[in-house]
PDB file of C-alpha atoms and ligand atoms in Angstrom:
ATOM      1  CA  MET S   1       0.000   0.000   0.000  1.00  0.00           C
ATOM      2  CA  ARG S   2       1.345   3.482  -0.868  1.00  0.00           C
ATOM      3  CA  PRO S   3       2.238   5.257   2.376  1.00  0.00           C
ATOM      4  CA  LEU S   4       0.525   8.442   3.518  1.00  0.00           C
ATOM      5  CA  ILE S   5       2.330  11.057   5.588  1.00  0.00           C
ATOM      6  CA  VAL S   6       0.262  13.805   7.207  1.00  0.00           C
ATOM      7  CA  GLY S   7       1.654  16.849   8.988  1.00  0.00           C
ATOM      8  CA  ASN S   8      -0.539  18.211  11.777  1.00  0.00           C
ATOM      9  CA  TRP S   9       0.698  21.770  12.265  1.00  0.00           C
ATOM     10  CA  LYS S  10      -1.676  22.306  15.224  1.00  0.00           C
ATOM     11  CA  MET S  11      -1.835  25.958  16.398  1.00  0.00           C
ATOM     12  CA  ASN S  12       1.530  26.836  14.856  1.00  0.00           C
ATOM     13  CA  LEU S  13       2.787  28.899  11.894  1.00  0.00           C
ATOM     14  CA  GLY S  14       1.360  32.138  10.585  1.00  0.00           C
ATOM     15  CA  GLU S  15       0.685  32.741   6.930  1.00  0.00           C
ATOM     16  CA  SER S  16       4.193  33.669   5.807  1.00  0.00           C
ATOM     17  CA  ALA S  17       5.823  30.777   7.714  1.00  0.00           C
ATOM     18  CA  ALA S  18       3.203  28.391   6.326  1.00  0.00           C
ATOM     19  CA  LYS S  19       3.864  29.519   2.753  1.00  0.00           C
ATOM     20  CA  GLU S  20       7.605  29.148   3.211  1.00  0.00           C
ATOM     21  CA  LEU S  21       7.230  25.645   4.652  1.00  0.00           C
ATOM     22  CA  VAL S  22       5.015  24.621   1.724  1.00  0.00           C
ATOM     23  CA  ARG S  23       7.610  25.933  -0.732  1.00  0.00           C
ATOM     24  CA  ARG S  24      10.305  23.850   0.959  1.00  0.00           C
ATOM     25  CA  LEU S  25       8.133  20.745   1.218  1.00  0.00           C
ATOM     26  CA  LEU S  26       7.292  20.848  -2.470  1.00  0.00           C
ATOM     27  CA  ALA S  27      11.020  20.710  -3.207  1.00  0.00           C
ATOM     28  CA  ALA S  28      11.836  18.034  -0.631  1.00  0.00           C
ATOM     29  CA  LEU S  29       9.047  15.425  -0.535  1.00  0.00           C
ATOM     30  CA  PRO S  30       9.381  12.207  -2.617  1.00  0.00           C
ATOM     31  CA  PHE S  31       5.942  12.477  -4.269  1.00  0.00           C
ATOM     32  CA  ASP S  32       6.685   9.624  -6.669  1.00  0.00           C
ATOM     33  CA  ARG S  33       6.617   7.188  -3.732  1.00  0.00           C
ATOM     34  CA  VAL S  34       4.449   8.722  -1.023  1.00  0.00           C
ATOM     35  CA  ASP S  35       1.119  10.514  -0.588  1.00  0.00           C
ATOM     36  CA  ALA S  36       1.498  13.594   1.582  1.00  0.00           C
ATOM     37  CA  ALA S  37      -0.768  16.139   3.207  1.00  0.00           C
ATOM     38  CA  VAL S  38      -0.435  19.030   5.625  1.00  0.00           C
ATOM     39  CA  ALA S  39      -3.066  20.300   8.036  1.00  0.00           C
ATOM     40  CA  PRO S  40      -2.528  23.999   8.801  1.00  0.00           C
ATOM     41  CA  SER S  41      -4.635  26.046  11.187  1.00  0.00           C
ATOM     42  CA  PHE S  42      -7.793  27.485   9.623  1.00  0.00           C
ATOM     43  CA  PRO S  43      -6.510  31.041   8.988  1.00  0.00           C
ATOM     44  CA  CYS S  44      -3.661  29.642   6.832  1.00  0.00           C
ATOM     45  CA  LEU S  45      -5.743  27.277   4.710  1.00  0.00           C
ATOM     46  CA  ARG S  46      -6.183  29.720   1.809  1.00  0.00           C
ATOM     47  CA  ALA S  47      -2.470  30.542   1.582  1.00  0.00           C
ATOM     48  CA  VAL S  48      -1.483  26.869   1.812  1.00  0.00           C
ATOM     49  CA  LEU S  49      -4.078  25.800  -0.763  1.00  0.00           C
ATOM     50  CA  ASP S  50      -2.771  28.463  -3.158  1.00  0.00           C
ATOM     51  CA  GLY S  51       0.778  27.314  -2.510  1.00  0.00           C
ATOM     52  CA  VAL S  52       0.063  23.653  -3.314  1.00  0.00           C
ATOM     53  CA  ALA S  53      -2.195  24.289  -6.333  1.00  0.00           C
ATOM     54  CA  GLY S  54      -1.311  21.922  -9.180  1.00  0.00           C
ATOM     55  CA  THR S  55       1.012  19.818  -6.975  1.00  0.00           C
ATOM     56  CA  PRO S  56       0.462  16.419  -5.290  1.00  0.00           C
ATOM     57  CA  LEU S  57       0.648  17.901  -1.775  1.00  0.00           C
ATOM     58  CA  ALA S  58      -2.853  17.651  -0.297  1.00  0.00           C
ATOM     59  CA  VAL S  59      -4.327  19.876   2.382  1.00  0.00           C
ATOM     60  CA  GLY S  60      -6.282  18.826   5.439  1.00  0.00           C
ATOM     61  CA  ALA S  61      -8.177  20.596   8.204  1.00  0.00           C
ATOM     62  CA  GLN S  62      -7.599  19.868  11.881  1.00  0.00           C
ATOM     63  CA  ASN S  63     -11.288  19.826  12.775  1.00  0.00           C
ATOM     64  CA  MET S  64     -14.745  20.619  11.424  1.00  0.00           C
ATOM     65  CA  HIS S  65     -18.410  20.566  12.435  1.00  0.00           C
ATOM     66  CA  TRP S  66     -20.729  17.786  11.267  1.00  0.00           C
ATOM     67  CA  GLU S  67     -23.409  20.129   9.933  1.00  0.00           C
ATOM     68  CA  ALA S  68     -22.949  21.792   6.548  1.00  0.00           C
ATOM     69  CA  LYS S  69     -24.242  25.180   7.729  1.00  0.00           C
ATOM     70  CA  GLY S  70     -26.244  26.874  10.445  1.00  0.00           C
ATOM     71  CA  ALA S  71     -26.105  28.644  13.772  1.00  0.00           C
ATOM     72  CA  PHE S  72     -22.852  27.159  15.111  1.00  0.00           C
ATOM     73  CA  THR S  73     -20.764  30.184  16.075  1.00  0.00           C
ATOM     74  CA  GLY S  74     -17.051  29.571  15.742  1.00  0.00           C
ATOM     75  CA  GLU S  75     -17.418  26.275  13.892  1.00  0.00           C
ATOM     76  CA  VAL S  76     -16.278  25.343  10.378  1.00  0.00           C
ATOM     77  CA  SER S  77     -18.400  23.611   7.763  1.00  0.00           C
ATOM     78  CA  PRO S  78     -17.273  20.465   5.916  1.00  0.00           C
ATOM     79  CA  HIS S  79     -18.969  21.784   2.796  1.00  0.00           C
ATOM     80  CA  VAL S  80     -16.972  25.029   2.914  1.00  0.00           C
ATOM     81  CA  LEU S  81     -13.728  23.124   3.513  1.00  0.00           C
ATOM     82  CA  PHE S  82     -14.356  20.936   0.474  1.00  0.00           C
ATOM     83  CA  GLU S  83     -15.290  23.942  -1.649  1.00  0.00           C
ATOM     84  CA  MET S  84     -11.967  25.588  -0.724  1.00  0.00           C
ATOM     85  CA  GLY S  85     -10.017  22.534  -1.893  1.00  0.00           C
ATOM     86  CA  VAL S  86      -9.415  20.784   1.424  1.00  0.00           C
ATOM     87  CA  ARG S  87      -9.424  16.986   1.033  1.00  0.00           C
ATOM     88  CA  PHE S  88      -8.579  15.549   4.480  1.00  0.00           C
ATOM     89  CA  VAL S  89      -9.876  16.311   7.947  1.00  0.00           C
ATOM     90  CA  ILE S  90      -8.441  15.112  11.257  1.00  0.00           C
ATOM     91  CA  VAL S  91     -11.251  13.812  13.483  1.00  0.00           C
ATOM     92  CA  GLY S  92     -11.092  12.836  17.143  1.00  0.00           C
ATOM     93  CA  HIS S  93      -7.531  13.966  17.796  1.00  0.00           C
ATOM     94  CA  SER S  94      -6.719  13.278  21.449  1.00  0.00           C
ATOM     95  CA  GLU S  95      -6.191  17.011  22.071  1.00  0.00           C
ATOM     96  CA  ARG S  96      -9.717  17.676  20.874  1.00  0.00           C
ATOM     97  CA  ARG S  97     -11.088  14.770  22.903  1.00  0.00           C
ATOM     98  CA  ALA S  98      -9.243  15.774  26.090  1.00  0.00           C
ATOM     99  CA  LEU S  99      -9.238  19.581  25.891  1.00  0.00           C
ATOM    100  CA  PHE S 100     -12.409  20.369  23.940  1.00  0.00           C
ATOM    101  CA  GLY S 101     -14.740  17.571  24.972  1.00  0.00           C
ATOM    102  CA  GLU S 102     -15.011  15.854  21.593  1.00  0.00           C
ATOM    103  CA  THR S 103     -17.060  12.738  22.267  1.00  0.00           C
ATOM    104  CA  ASP S 104     -17.274   9.438  20.411  1.00  0.00           C
ATOM    105  CA  THR S 105     -20.717  10.521  19.211  1.00  0.00           C
ATOM    106  CA  ALA S 106     -19.309  13.742  17.748  1.00  0.00           C
ATOM    107  CA  VAL S 107     -16.477  11.778  16.126  1.00  0.00           C
ATOM    108  CA  SER S 108     -19.003   9.440  14.517  1.00  0.00           C
ATOM    109  CA  SER S 109     -21.111  12.357  13.210  1.00  0.00           C
ATOM    110  CA  LYS S 110     -18.017  14.038  11.818  1.00  0.00           C
ATOM    111  CA  VAL S 111     -16.887  10.878  10.034  1.00  0.00           C
ATOM    112  CA  VAL S 112     -20.249  10.580   8.262  1.00  0.00           C
ATOM    113  CA  ALA S 113     -20.289  14.307   7.429  1.00  0.00           C
ATOM    114  CA  ALA S 114     -16.739  14.220   6.099  1.00  0.00           C
ATOM    115  CA  GLN S 115     -17.543  11.346   3.775  1.00  0.00           C
ATOM    116  CA  ARG S 116     -20.786  12.982   2.661  1.00  0.00           C
ATOM    117  CA  HIS S 117     -18.896  16.168   1.743  1.00  0.00           C
ATOM    118  CA  GLY S 118     -15.987  14.537  -0.076  1.00  0.00           C
ATOM    119  CA  LEU S 119     -13.401  14.805   2.700  1.00  0.00           C
ATOM    120  CA  SER S 120     -11.253  11.878   3.864  1.00  0.00           C
ATOM    121  CA  PRO S 121     -11.496  11.662   7.648  1.00  0.00           C
ATOM    122  CA  ILE S 122      -8.307  10.777   9.500  1.00  0.00           C
ATOM    123  CA  VAL S 123      -9.807   9.235  12.621  1.00  0.00           C
ATOM    124  CA  CYS S 124      -7.481   9.274  15.632  1.00  0.00           C
ATOM    125  CA  VAL S 125      -7.662   6.560  18.279  1.00  0.00           C
ATOM    126  CA  GLY S 126      -5.325   5.654  21.116  1.00  0.00           C
ATOM    127  CA  GLU S 127      -5.029   4.740  24.750  1.00  0.00           C
ATOM    128  CA  ASN S 128      -3.811   7.026  27.517  1.00  0.00           C
ATOM    129  CA  GLU S 129      -1.025   6.179  29.913  1.00  0.00           C
ATOM    130  CA  ILE S 130      -3.236   4.663  32.620  1.00  0.00           C
ATOM    131  CA  GLU S 131      -5.164   2.543  30.125  1.00  0.00           C
ATOM    132  CA  ARG S 132      -1.849   1.294  28.774  1.00  0.00           C
ATOM    133  CA  GLU S 133      -0.562   0.422  32.233  1.00  0.00           C
ATOM    134  CA  LEU S 134      -3.793  -1.457  32.944  1.00  0.00           C
ATOM    135  CA  GLY S 135      -3.297  -3.493  29.765  1.00  0.00           C
ATOM    136  CA  ARG S 136      -6.449  -2.028  28.221  1.00  0.00           C
ATOM    137  CA  THR S 137      -4.935  -0.716  24.964  1.00  0.00           C
ATOM    138  CA  ARG S 138      -6.722  -3.133  22.664  1.00  0.00           C
ATOM    139  CA  GLU S 139     -10.065  -2.746  24.411  1.00  0.00           C
ATOM    140  CA  VAL S 140      -9.848   1.070  24.273  1.00  0.00           C
ATOM    141  CA  ILE S 141      -8.875   1.406  20.643  1.00  0.00           C
ATOM    142  CA  VAL S 142     -11.383  -1.201  19.459  1.00  0.00           C
ATOM    143  CA  ALA S 143     -14.153   0.625  21.352  1.00  0.00           C
ATOM    144  CA  GLN S 144     -13.076   3.922  19.758  1.00  0.00           C
ATOM    145  CA  ILE S 145     -13.130   2.350  16.289  1.00  0.00           C
ATOM    146  CA  GLN S 146     -16.558   0.805  16.896  1.00  0.00           C
ATOM    147  CA  ALA S 147     -17.910   4.159  18.111  1.00  0.00           C
ATOM    148  CA  ALA S 148     -16.344   6.214  15.316  1.00  0.00           C
ATOM    149  CA  PHE S 149     -17.885   4.026  12.623  1.00  0.00           C
ATOM    150  CA  ALA S 150     -21.121   3.169  14.415  1.00  0.00           C
ATOM    151  CA  ASP S 151     -23.395   5.321  12.289  1.00  0.00           C
ATOM    152  CA  GLY S 152     -25.345   3.154   9.860  1.00  0.00           C
ATOM    153  CA  ALA S 153     -25.173   5.991   7.319  1.00  0.00           C
ATOM    154  CA  LEU S 154     -21.550   5.087   6.763  1.00  0.00           C
ATOM    155  CA  THR S 155     -21.792   2.229   4.323  1.00  0.00           C
ATOM    156  CA  THR S 156     -18.305   1.999   2.877  1.00  0.00           C
ATOM    157  CA  PRO S 157     -14.814   2.579   4.245  1.00  0.00           C
ATOM    158  CA  ASP S 158     -13.857   4.489   1.060  1.00  0.00           C
ATOM    159  CA  ASP S 159     -11.239   7.152   1.711  1.00  0.00           C
ATOM    160  CA  LEU S 160     -11.148   6.487   5.442  1.00  0.00           C
ATOM    161  CA  VAL S 161      -7.828   6.812   7.239  1.00  0.00           C
ATOM    162  CA  VAL S 162      -7.241   5.751  10.837  1.00  0.00           C
ATOM    163  CA  ALA S 163      -4.352   7.043  12.947  1.00  0.00           C
ATOM    164  CA  TYR S 164      -3.208   5.038  15.953  1.00  0.00           C
ATOM    165  CA  GLU S 165      -1.953   7.703  18.325  1.00  0.00           C
ATOM    166  CA  PRO S 166      -1.134   6.550  21.860  1.00  0.00           C
ATOM    167  CA  VAL S 167      -2.012   9.643  23.913  1.00  0.00           C
ATOM    168  CA  TRP S 168       1.064   9.259  26.122  1.00  0.00           C
ATOM    169  CA  ALA S 169       3.313   9.389  23.049  1.00  0.00           C
ATOM    170  CA  ILE S 170       1.970  12.627  21.589  1.00  0.00           C
ATOM    171  CA  GLY S 171       4.445  15.460  21.956  1.00  0.00           C
ATOM    172  CA  THR S 172       6.359  13.634  24.699  1.00  0.00           C
ATOM    173  CA  GLY S 173       9.300  12.151  22.832  1.00  0.00           C
ATOM    174  CA  ARG S 174       8.213   8.705  24.055  1.00  0.00           C
ATOM    175  CA  THR S 175       7.243   6.009  21.567  1.00  0.00           C
ATOM    176  CA  PRO S 176       5.894   2.463  21.778  1.00  0.00           C
ATOM    177  CA  GLN S 177       7.958  -0.552  20.794  1.00  0.00           C
ATOM    178  CA  PRO S 178       7.381  -1.604  17.160  1.00  0.00           C
ATOM    179  CA  GLY S 179       5.654  -4.763  18.454  1.00  0.00           C
ATOM    180  CA  GLU S 180       3.139  -2.680  20.418  1.00  0.00           C
ATOM    181  CA  VAL S 181       2.458  -0.580  17.326  1.00  0.00           C
ATOM    182  CA  THR S 182       1.852  -3.698  15.260  1.00  0.00           C
ATOM    183  CA  ARG S 183      -0.484  -5.199  17.872  1.00  0.00           C
ATOM    184  CA  ALA S 184      -2.523  -1.989  17.960  1.00  0.00           C
ATOM    185  CA  HIS S 185      -2.677  -1.745  14.167  1.00  0.00           C
ATOM    186  CA  VAL S 186      -3.738  -5.384  13.847  1.00  0.00           C
ATOM    187  CA  ALA S 187      -6.503  -4.774  16.407  1.00  0.00           C
ATOM    188  CA  ILE S 188      -7.677  -1.738  14.429  1.00  0.00           C
ATOM    189  CA  ARG S 189      -7.587  -3.700  11.160  1.00  0.00           C
ATOM    190  CA  GLU S 190      -9.657  -6.500  12.731  1.00  0.00           C
ATOM    191  CA  ALA S 191     -12.207  -4.049  14.148  1.00  0.00           C
ATOM    192  CA  LEU S 192     -12.495  -2.377  10.741  1.00  0.00           C
ATOM    193  CA  GLY S 193     -12.913  -5.792   9.133  1.00  0.00           C
ATOM    194  CA  GLU S 194     -15.761  -6.653  11.494  1.00  0.00           C
ATOM    195  CA  ARG S 195     -17.473  -3.376  10.608  1.00  0.00           C
ATOM    196  CA  PHE S 196     -16.883  -3.214   6.852  1.00  0.00           C
ATOM    197  CA  GLY S 197     -15.784  -6.694   5.702  1.00  0.00           C
ATOM    198  CA  LEU S 198     -13.174  -7.074   2.984  1.00  0.00           C
ATOM    199  CA  PRO S 199     -13.179  -3.408   1.807  1.00  0.00           C
ATOM    200  CA  ALA S 200     -11.651  -2.519   5.193  1.00  0.00           C
ATOM    201  CA  GLU S 201      -8.354  -3.833   3.820  1.00  0.00           C
ATOM    202  CA  ALA S 202      -8.020  -0.606   1.812  1.00  0.00           C
ATOM    203  CA  VAL S 203      -8.146   1.675   4.870  1.00  0.00           C
ATOM    204  CA  ARG S 204      -4.728   3.167   5.593  1.00  0.00           C
ATOM    205  CA  ILE S 205      -3.696   2.941   9.245  1.00  0.00           C
ATOM    206  CA  LEU S 206      -1.101   5.541  10.258  1.00  0.00           C
ATOM    207  CA  TYR S 207       1.030   5.672  13.370  1.00  0.00           C
ATOM    208  CA  GLY S 208       1.281   9.000  15.238  1.00  0.00           C
ATOM    209  CA  GLY S 209       3.065  10.081  18.401  1.00  0.00           C
ATOM    210  CA  SER S 210       6.564  11.602  18.591  1.00  0.00           C
ATOM    211  CA  VAL S 211       7.605  10.409  15.121  1.00  0.00           C
ATOM    212  CA  THR S 212      10.920  12.025  14.188  1.00  0.00           C
ATOM    213  CA  ALA S 213      13.456  11.733  11.389  1.00  0.00           C
ATOM    214  CA  GLU S 214      15.498   9.538  13.734  1.00  0.00           C
ATOM    215  CA  ASN S 215      12.856   6.992  14.808  1.00  0.00           C
ATOM    216  CA  ALA S 216      10.625   6.986  11.700  1.00  0.00           C
ATOM    217  CA  ARG S 217      12.216   3.977  10.072  1.00  0.00           C
ATOM    218  CA  VAL S 218      11.787   1.726  13.090  1.00  0.00           C
ATOM    219  CA  LEU S 219       8.212   2.831  13.746  1.00  0.00           C
ATOM    220  CA  LEU S 220       7.056   2.822  10.140  1.00  0.00           C
ATOM    221  CA  GLN S 221       8.452  -0.567   9.293  1.00  0.00           C
ATOM    222  CA  ALA S 222       6.253  -2.156  11.968  1.00  0.00           C
ATOM    223  CA  THR S 223       3.777  -4.504  10.321  1.00  0.00           C
ATOM    224  CA  GLU S 224       0.446  -2.950   9.270  1.00  0.00           C
ATOM    225  CA  VAL S 225       1.776   0.640   9.479  1.00  0.00           C
ATOM    226  CA  GLU S 226       0.941   2.510   6.289  1.00  0.00           C
ATOM    227  CA  GLY S 227       2.239   5.958   7.094  1.00  0.00           C
ATOM    228  CA  ALA S 228       2.432   8.542   9.836  1.00  0.00           C
ATOM    229  CA  LEU S 229       0.556  11.419  11.410  1.00  0.00           C
ATOM    230  CA  VAL S 230       3.272  13.815  12.488  1.00  0.00           C
ATOM    231  CA  GLY S 231       2.986  16.807  14.817  1.00  0.00           C
ATOM    232  CA  GLY S 232       6.165  18.580  15.945  1.00  0.00           C
ATOM    233  CA  ALA S 233       8.441  17.074  13.302  1.00  0.00           C
ATOM    234  CA  SER S 234       6.139  18.271  10.513  1.00  0.00           C
ATOM    235  CA  LEU S 235       7.032  21.905  11.225  1.00  0.00           C
ATOM    236  CA  THR S 236      10.333  21.767   9.395  1.00  0.00           C
ATOM    237  CA  ALA S 237      10.745  20.571   5.812  1.00  0.00           C
ATOM    238  CA  ASP S 238      13.894  18.562   6.476  1.00  0.00           C
ATOM    239  CA  SER S 239      12.413  16.418   9.250  1.00  0.00           C
ATOM    240  CA  PHE S 240       9.062  15.894   7.509  1.00  0.00           C
ATOM    241  CA  ALA S 241      10.841  14.939   4.258  1.00  0.00           C
ATOM    242  CA  SER S 242      13.107  12.509   6.131  1.00  0.00           C
ATOM    243  CA  ILE S 243      10.058  10.854   7.681  1.00  0.00           C
ATOM    244  CA  ALA S 244       8.460  10.618   4.229  1.00  0.00           C
ATOM    245  CA  ALA S 245      11.637   9.071   2.837  1.00  0.00           C
ATOM    246  CA  ALA S 246      11.695   6.550   5.703  1.00  0.00           C
ATOM    247  CA  ALA S 247       8.073   5.621   4.941  1.00  0.00           C
ATOM    248  CA  THR S 248       8.907   4.849   1.333  1.00  0.00           C
ATOM    249  CA  SER S 249      11.744   2.528   2.256  1.00  0.00           C
ATOM    250  CA  CYS S 250       9.679   0.346   4.635  1.00  0.00           C
TER     251      CYS S 250
HETATM  252  C1  LIG N 301      -0.155  14.604  16.831  1.00  0.00           C
HETATM  253  O1  LIG N 301      -0.486  15.534  17.549  1.00  0.00           O
HETATM  254  O2  LIG N 301      -0.964  14.090  16.040  1.00  0.00           O
HETATM  255  C2  LIG N 301       1.208  14.122  16.938  1.00  0.00           C
HETATM  256  C3  LIG N 301       1.478  12.943  16.461  1.00  0.00           C
HETATM  257  O3  LIG N 301       2.109  14.967  17.564  1.00  0.00           O
HETATM  258  P1  LIG N 301       3.683  14.692  17.789  1.00  0.00           P
HETATM  259  O4  LIG N 301       4.230  14.113  16.495  1.00  0.00           O
HETATM  260  O5  LIG N 301       4.250  16.041  18.074  1.00  0.00           O
HETATM  261  O6  LIG N 301       3.793  13.746  18.911  1.00  0.00           O
END
């Protein structure tokens, strides 16, 4: 499966820094062997979309509402994102779950809305530190997958992406052993298979959590890993390009 590398810029980079990073990424990423996307903050979407026009670098949003329009002050519509040229949306990131109260029900509604509006949802799942210590990783991520894809309106897994992101590994510099990553990805693949049958095989499952240029090869060559969701190391072209290169050699 062709790997997918996604950069989650979070609440970083203003317009000029975003444009400069795009310019560097377009020169550095191995587009012949990898699919790549960046997810800037909302105010930079226009500049980034203009910068990538006519290139293979795709653009994602970090969040969206599930309704297409209406009285939802401060929210962003999936329809408007698609109309702008956005093609991916991160859903259920652990920061949104933990800091902004994003529930499994909201995640499920957003997944359906994303698909309805032509956006590929990148659905984040992962256990926190205590759940890991209690040996509940599999149980937690399977429950998150079941909840995210519970809505009967979602009939196919087309264009779905899942990111396994252990919460304790995000932004901490700590990473799981490759074997743990594989076990989690296999559990996700099985849960997707139970929900969607054979077509679930086409869903790309990314690893995310403190991926760097230095550890990318080890993490991305774990079985069933089809790319990476990268936070901090996606903010410089050199590190993001090195991670992309590592993904292509796995
Ligand atoms: C993330 O927030 O999705 C992430 C993986 O962050 P980091 O790479 O910085 O751990």
